[in-house]
Short mmCIF file of C-alpha atoms in Angstrom, two decimals:
data_model
loop_
_atom_site.label_atom_id
_atom_site.label_comp_id
_atom_site.label_asym_id
_atom_site.label_seq_id
_atom_site.Cartn_x
_atom_site.Cartn_y
_atom_site.Cartn_z
CA MET A 1 48.93 245.12 104.18
CA ARG A 2 49.45 246.83 100.81
CA MET A 3 46.75 248.72 99.02
CA SER A 4 46.58 246.45 96.05
CA ARG A 5 42.95 246.37 95.18
CA LYS A 6 42.03 248.53 92.20
CA ASN A 7 38.96 250.11 93.79
CA ASP A 8 40.91 251.05 96.94
CA ILE A 9 43.69 252.65 94.86
CA VAL A 10 41.05 254.73 92.92
CA LEU A 11 39.44 255.74 96.26
CA PHE A 12 42.81 256.76 97.59
CA VAL A 13 43.63 258.88 94.56
CA ILE A 14 40.27 260.63 94.76
CA MET A 15 40.67 261.21 98.54
CA VAL A 16 44.19 262.63 98.24
CA SER A 17 43.36 264.83 95.23
CA PHE A 18 40.33 266.52 96.71
CA TRP A 19 41.81 266.88 100.13
CA ALA A 20 44.73 268.68 98.63
CA LEU A 21 42.50 270.92 96.60
CA ASN A 22 40.29 271.76 99.74
CA TYR A 23 43.08 273.90 101.27
CA PRO A 24 43.24 276.57 98.54
CA LEU A 25 39.46 276.34 98.19
CA VAL A 26 38.98 277.03 101.87
CA LYS A 27 41.13 280.20 101.41
CA PHE A 28 38.90 281.26 98.53
CA ALA A 29 35.70 280.56 100.64
CA LEU A 30 37.00 282.66 103.55
CA ASN A 31 36.89 285.73 101.32
CA TYR A 32 33.08 285.46 101.45
CA VAL A 33 32.26 284.11 104.93
CA ASP A 34 33.75 283.71 108.36
CA SER A 35 35.29 280.40 109.44
CA PHE A 36 32.15 279.37 111.53
CA THR A 37 29.72 279.96 108.65
CA LEU A 38 32.01 277.99 106.34
CA LEU A 39 32.12 275.02 108.69
CA PHE A 40 28.26 275.01 108.95
CA TYR A 41 27.88 274.96 105.14
CA ARG A 42 30.60 272.36 104.67
CA ILE A 43 28.96 270.04 107.10
CA LEU A 44 25.48 270.70 105.62
CA ILE A 45 26.66 269.97 102.01
CA SER A 46 28.54 266.88 103.20
CA LEU A 47 25.57 265.53 105.01
CA VAL A 48 23.33 266.04 101.96
CA GLY A 49 25.99 264.50 99.78
CA VAL A 50 26.17 261.37 102.01
CA LEU A 51 22.36 261.01 101.95
CA ILE A 52 22.37 261.22 98.07
CA ILE A 53 25.17 258.85 97.51
CA PHE A 54 24.73 256.24 100.28
CA ASN A 55 21.02 256.44 101.09
CA ARG A 56 20.30 252.81 100.46
CA LYS A 57 23.30 251.72 102.54
CA LEU A 58 22.47 253.95 105.63
CA ARG A 59 21.35 252.48 108.81
CA PHE A 60 19.35 255.17 110.58
CA ASN A 61 18.26 253.13 113.67
CA ILE A 62 21.65 253.20 115.30
CA ARG A 63 22.07 251.22 118.59
CA ARG A 64 22.08 253.11 121.93
CA ASN A 65 25.71 252.05 122.67
CA GLU A 66 26.75 253.61 119.30
CA ILE A 67 25.40 257.06 119.96
CA ILE A 68 28.10 258.41 122.32
CA PRO A 69 31.04 256.91 120.31
CA LEU A 70 29.59 258.43 117.13
CA PHE A 71 29.09 261.86 118.78
CA ILE A 72 32.71 261.82 120.08
CA LEU A 73 34.00 260.90 116.61
CA SER A 74 31.91 263.67 115.13
CA MET A 75 33.43 266.22 117.44
CA LEU A 76 37.05 265.03 116.93
CA ASN A 77 36.90 264.25 113.22
CA VAL A 78 34.66 266.99 112.05
CA PHE A 79 33.56 269.84 114.33
CA ILE A 80 36.69 270.51 116.32
CA PHE A 81 39.28 269.52 113.61
CA MET A 82 37.60 271.52 110.79
CA GLU A 83 36.91 274.58 112.91
CA LEU A 84 40.54 274.83 114.06
CA TRP A 85 41.75 274.29 110.52
CA PHE A 86 39.47 277.15 109.21
CA ILE A 87 40.40 279.49 111.93
CA ALA A 88 44.10 278.85 111.27
CA GLU A 89 43.65 279.47 107.60
CA THR A 90 42.35 282.99 108.33
CA THR A 91 45.90 283.91 109.55
CA ILE A 92 48.27 281.60 107.64
CA SER A 93 48.59 280.57 104.03
CA SER A 94 46.65 277.47 102.70
CA SER A 95 49.94 275.61 101.88
CA LEU A 96 51.20 276.10 105.42
CA SER A 97 47.92 275.05 106.89
CA ALA A 98 48.05 271.84 104.81
CA ILE A 99 51.61 271.08 105.96
CA LEU A 100 50.68 271.39 109.59
CA ILE A 101 47.46 269.51 109.32
CA TYR A 102 49.22 266.68 107.68
CA THR A 103 51.51 266.05 110.75
CA TYR A 104 48.33 264.05 111.46
CA PRO A 105 49.94 260.77 110.16
CA VAL A 106 52.86 261.09 112.48
CA ILE A 107 50.62 261.78 115.42
CA SER A 108 48.20 259.05 114.54
CA THR A 109 51.15 256.61 114.32
CA LEU A 110 52.20 257.60 117.87
CA LEU A 111 48.67 257.22 119.19
CA SER A 112 48.23 253.85 117.40
CA ILE A 113 51.23 252.61 119.27
CA ILE A 114 49.79 253.78 122.59
CA PHE A 115 46.10 252.94 122.14
CA LEU A 116 46.02 250.26 119.41
CA LYS A 117 49.20 248.50 120.69
CA GLU A 118 50.74 248.44 117.24
CA SER A 119 54.34 247.32 117.52
CA TYR A 120 57.22 249.52 116.30
CA ASN A 121 60.89 249.73 115.73
CA ARG A 122 63.59 252.40 115.68
CA TYR A 123 62.43 253.72 112.30
CA VAL A 124 59.13 254.75 113.99
CA ILE A 125 60.95 256.76 116.62
CA LEU A 126 63.12 258.29 113.92
CA GLY A 127 60.04 259.18 111.87
CA ILE A 128 58.19 260.77 114.84
CA ILE A 129 61.40 262.80 115.71
CA LEU A 130 61.69 263.97 112.10
CA GLY A 131 57.95 264.76 111.84
CA PHE A 132 57.97 266.88 114.97
CA SER A 133 61.26 268.52 113.89
CA GLY A 134 59.35 269.78 110.83
CA VAL A 135 56.69 271.25 113.10
CA ILE A 136 59.38 273.01 115.26
CA VAL A 137 60.98 274.46 112.10
CA ILE A 138 57.62 275.84 110.90
CA PHE A 139 56.57 277.01 114.37
CA PHE A 140 59.97 278.86 114.77
CA HIS A 141 59.40 280.57 111.50
CA GLY A 142 55.81 281.31 112.56
CA LEU A 143 57.01 283.00 115.71
CA ILE A 144 59.45 285.24 114.01
CA SER A 145 56.84 286.02 111.34
CA GLY A 146 54.15 286.80 113.76
CA LEU A 147 52.11 283.66 112.71
CA GLY A 148 52.68 281.61 115.86
CA ILE A 149 48.96 281.42 116.88
CA GLY A 150 47.84 280.22 113.46
CA VAL A 151 50.54 277.68 113.34
CA LEU A 152 49.60 276.42 116.77
CA ILE A 153 45.87 276.30 115.95
CA ALA A 154 46.52 274.29 112.78
CA PHE A 155 48.63 271.89 114.71
CA LEU A 156 45.86 271.35 117.32
CA GLY A 157 43.53 270.66 114.46
CA SER A 158 45.84 267.92 113.37
CA VAL A 159 45.85 266.41 116.93
CA SER A 160 42.11 266.38 116.99
CA TRP A 161 41.90 264.63 113.67
CA ALA A 162 44.56 262.03 114.64
CA SER A 163 42.69 261.37 117.82
CA GLY A 164 39.44 260.86 115.90
CA THR A 165 41.06 258.36 113.53
CA ILE A 166 42.35 256.24 116.45
CA TYR A 167 39.06 256.51 118.17
CA TYR A 168 37.24 255.28 115.04
CA LYS A 169 39.65 252.41 114.70
CA LYS A 170 39.27 251.43 118.36
CA TYR A 171 35.58 251.79 119.06
CA LEU A 172 33.69 252.05 115.70
CA GLY A 173 35.70 249.84 113.38
CA GLY A 174 32.69 247.40 113.29
CA THR A 175 30.17 250.03 112.30
CA GLU A 176 29.19 250.42 108.72
CA ARG A 177 31.32 253.01 106.84
CA GLU A 178 28.40 254.68 105.34
CA THR A 179 26.51 255.00 108.69
CA THR A 180 29.51 256.26 110.41
CA ASN A 181 30.18 258.81 107.70
CA PHE A 182 26.54 260.06 107.89
CA TYR A 183 26.38 260.41 111.69
CA GLN A 184 29.71 262.04 112.10
CA PHE A 185 28.16 264.95 109.97
CA ALA A 186 24.72 264.71 111.44
CA PHE A 187 26.01 265.02 115.02
CA ALA A 188 28.15 268.01 114.03
CA ILE A 189 25.50 269.98 112.20
CA VAL A 190 23.60 271.43 115.19
CA PRO A 191 26.72 272.50 117.12
CA ALA A 192 28.08 274.09 113.84
CA LEU A 193 24.75 276.02 113.27
CA MET A 194 24.77 277.21 116.91
CA VAL A 195 28.38 278.49 116.72
CA ALA A 196 27.72 280.10 113.31
CA GLY A 197 24.61 281.74 114.66
CA VAL A 198 26.57 283.28 117.56
CA PHE A 199 29.15 284.84 115.10
CA GLN A 200 26.73 285.66 112.26
CA PRO A 201 23.40 286.38 114.25
CA ASN A 202 21.34 287.49 111.33
CA ILE A 203 19.59 286.15 108.15
CA THR A 204 22.77 286.66 106.01
CA LEU A 205 23.84 283.19 107.39
CA PHE A 206 21.07 281.80 105.03
CA GLU A 207 21.87 284.14 102.13
CA PRO A 208 25.16 282.78 100.84
CA ASN A 209 26.94 284.22 97.86
CA LEU A 210 26.65 282.07 94.68
CA THR A 211 30.44 281.90 94.18
CA PHE A 212 30.81 280.77 97.68
CA LEU A 213 28.14 278.11 97.32
CA ILE A 214 29.95 276.65 94.22
CA ILE A 215 33.19 276.47 96.23
CA VAL A 216 31.61 275.00 99.33
CA ILE A 217 29.78 272.33 97.19
CA ILE A 218 33.13 271.27 95.76
CA ILE A 219 34.64 271.20 99.26
CA GLY A 220 31.57 269.43 100.83
CA PHE A 221 30.58 266.90 98.22
CA PRO A 222 33.65 265.33 96.62
CA GLY A 223 36.07 266.97 98.98
CA THR A 224 34.40 265.75 102.12
CA ALA A 225 31.34 263.31 101.74
CA ILE A 226 33.15 261.10 99.18
CA ALA A 227 36.69 261.59 100.55
CA TYR A 228 35.76 260.86 104.14
CA TYR A 229 33.91 257.74 103.01
CA ALA A 230 37.16 256.64 101.24
CA PHE A 231 39.14 257.54 104.34
CA LEU A 232 36.98 255.49 106.76
CA HIS A 233 36.97 252.66 104.35
CA LEU A 234 40.68 252.60 103.87
CA ASN A 235 41.20 252.80 107.74
CA ARG A 236 39.01 249.89 108.36
CA GLU A 237 40.46 247.69 105.63
CA TYR A 238 44.14 248.47 106.26
CA ARG A 239 46.29 249.49 109.15
CA VAL A 240 46.36 253.15 110.21
CA SER A 241 50.11 253.10 109.56
CA THR A 242 49.65 251.82 106.01
CA ILE A 243 47.29 254.67 104.99
CA SER A 244 49.31 257.14 106.86
CA SER A 245 52.52 256.35 104.96
CA PHE A 246 51.06 257.74 101.74
CA LEU A 247 49.38 260.85 103.14
CA PHE A 248 52.46 263.11 102.64
CA LEU A 249 51.07 263.35 99.11
CA VAL A 250 48.27 265.61 100.27
CA PRO A 251 50.38 268.58 101.59
CA ALA A 252 52.76 268.23 98.63
CA LEU A 253 49.87 268.48 96.07
CA SER A 254 48.29 271.19 98.17
CA VAL A 255 51.43 273.32 97.94
CA ILE A 256 51.43 272.88 94.15
CA PHE A 257 47.71 273.75 93.89
CA SER A 258 48.25 276.84 96.22
CA ILE A 259 51.07 278.09 93.92
CA PHE A 260 48.90 277.89 90.79
CA LEU A 261 45.50 278.91 92.30
CA LEU A 262 46.49 281.43 94.92
CA ASN A 263 50.09 282.46 93.79
CA GLU A 264 51.22 281.48 97.27
CA ILE A 265 55.00 280.75 97.14
CA PRO A 266 56.15 278.67 100.13
CA SER A 267 59.02 280.01 102.10
CA VAL A 268 62.27 278.08 102.63
CA TYR A 269 61.12 277.23 106.17
CA GLU A 270 57.88 275.78 104.88
CA ILE A 271 59.54 273.66 102.31
CA ALA A 272 62.01 272.33 104.97
CA GLY A 273 59.18 271.71 107.29
CA LEU A 274 57.32 269.88 104.55
CA LEU A 275 60.33 267.69 103.70
CA LEU A 276 60.91 266.76 107.35
CA VAL A 277 57.21 266.01 107.93
CA SER A 278 56.96 263.92 104.73
CA ILE A 279 60.12 261.89 105.57
CA GLY A 280 58.79 261.54 109.14
CA ILE A 281 55.46 260.25 107.79
CA ILE A 282 57.17 257.63 105.65
CA PHE A 283 59.51 256.40 108.30
CA SER A 284 56.97 256.39 111.21
CA ALA A 285 54.43 254.49 109.19
CA LYS A 286 56.71 252.04 107.40
CA GLY A 287 58.57 251.26 110.59
CA ILE A 288 55.50 249.76 112.31
CA ASN A 289 55.49 245.98 112.32
CA LYS A 290 52.52 243.73 112.57
#
């Protein structure tokens, strides 16, 4: 199913633009706080943002059989995924982090075949092979550059996010988007605070720098609260493979943002990996049949 509706196209453009901008902004934010504190504030701002924007549409009395699925989604889609991403970005460039995280569409396509029983053809197999070839190229470069751990952590973050997407589609597709978006942050806020408290066990956790606050508000409000609503909406309205086929735009834009904002010039290996992953995304998603 093609994204032809005007509102959905607008949502997609907003989602892609802010997700691409998030990667260099995270790098800026990590100059002020550790990755665990950043996660706590991102979730906090996102939660407040969802409450402000979607308050009238939220359903707070969730059913008992929704609690565990929403908690699992929260861990996969928010807590684990974002923390792995932030940890990775303390050791590798923001552009490299974006490229690795956005192997997510290739992984989610593979998982959608296994768990959602989406049919496929030879183009899907080719796309998956190309996508993972890009990861291998980047991982090889990471090993010889001493960045292997950061590359691996970012890739594991991608696996967590892809797993969360499939889990949402399979078990929570019928739950209201606004409610799902709210609870995936609500369930993650306490674990995030506990972990941040362990690594920043003093009052400075609650005395953030003003510049950091401005950055994290951009990351947490349009870059997370609104963008995740768009993501959940689009994944409910369209097939996972349809949305995934366009997500190569995020790392491509993120590389451009990182060049201008951080003066990060991607290596030949990173560009090669990005091209392989992007082609893999297109093939693996477009090759899936109804």
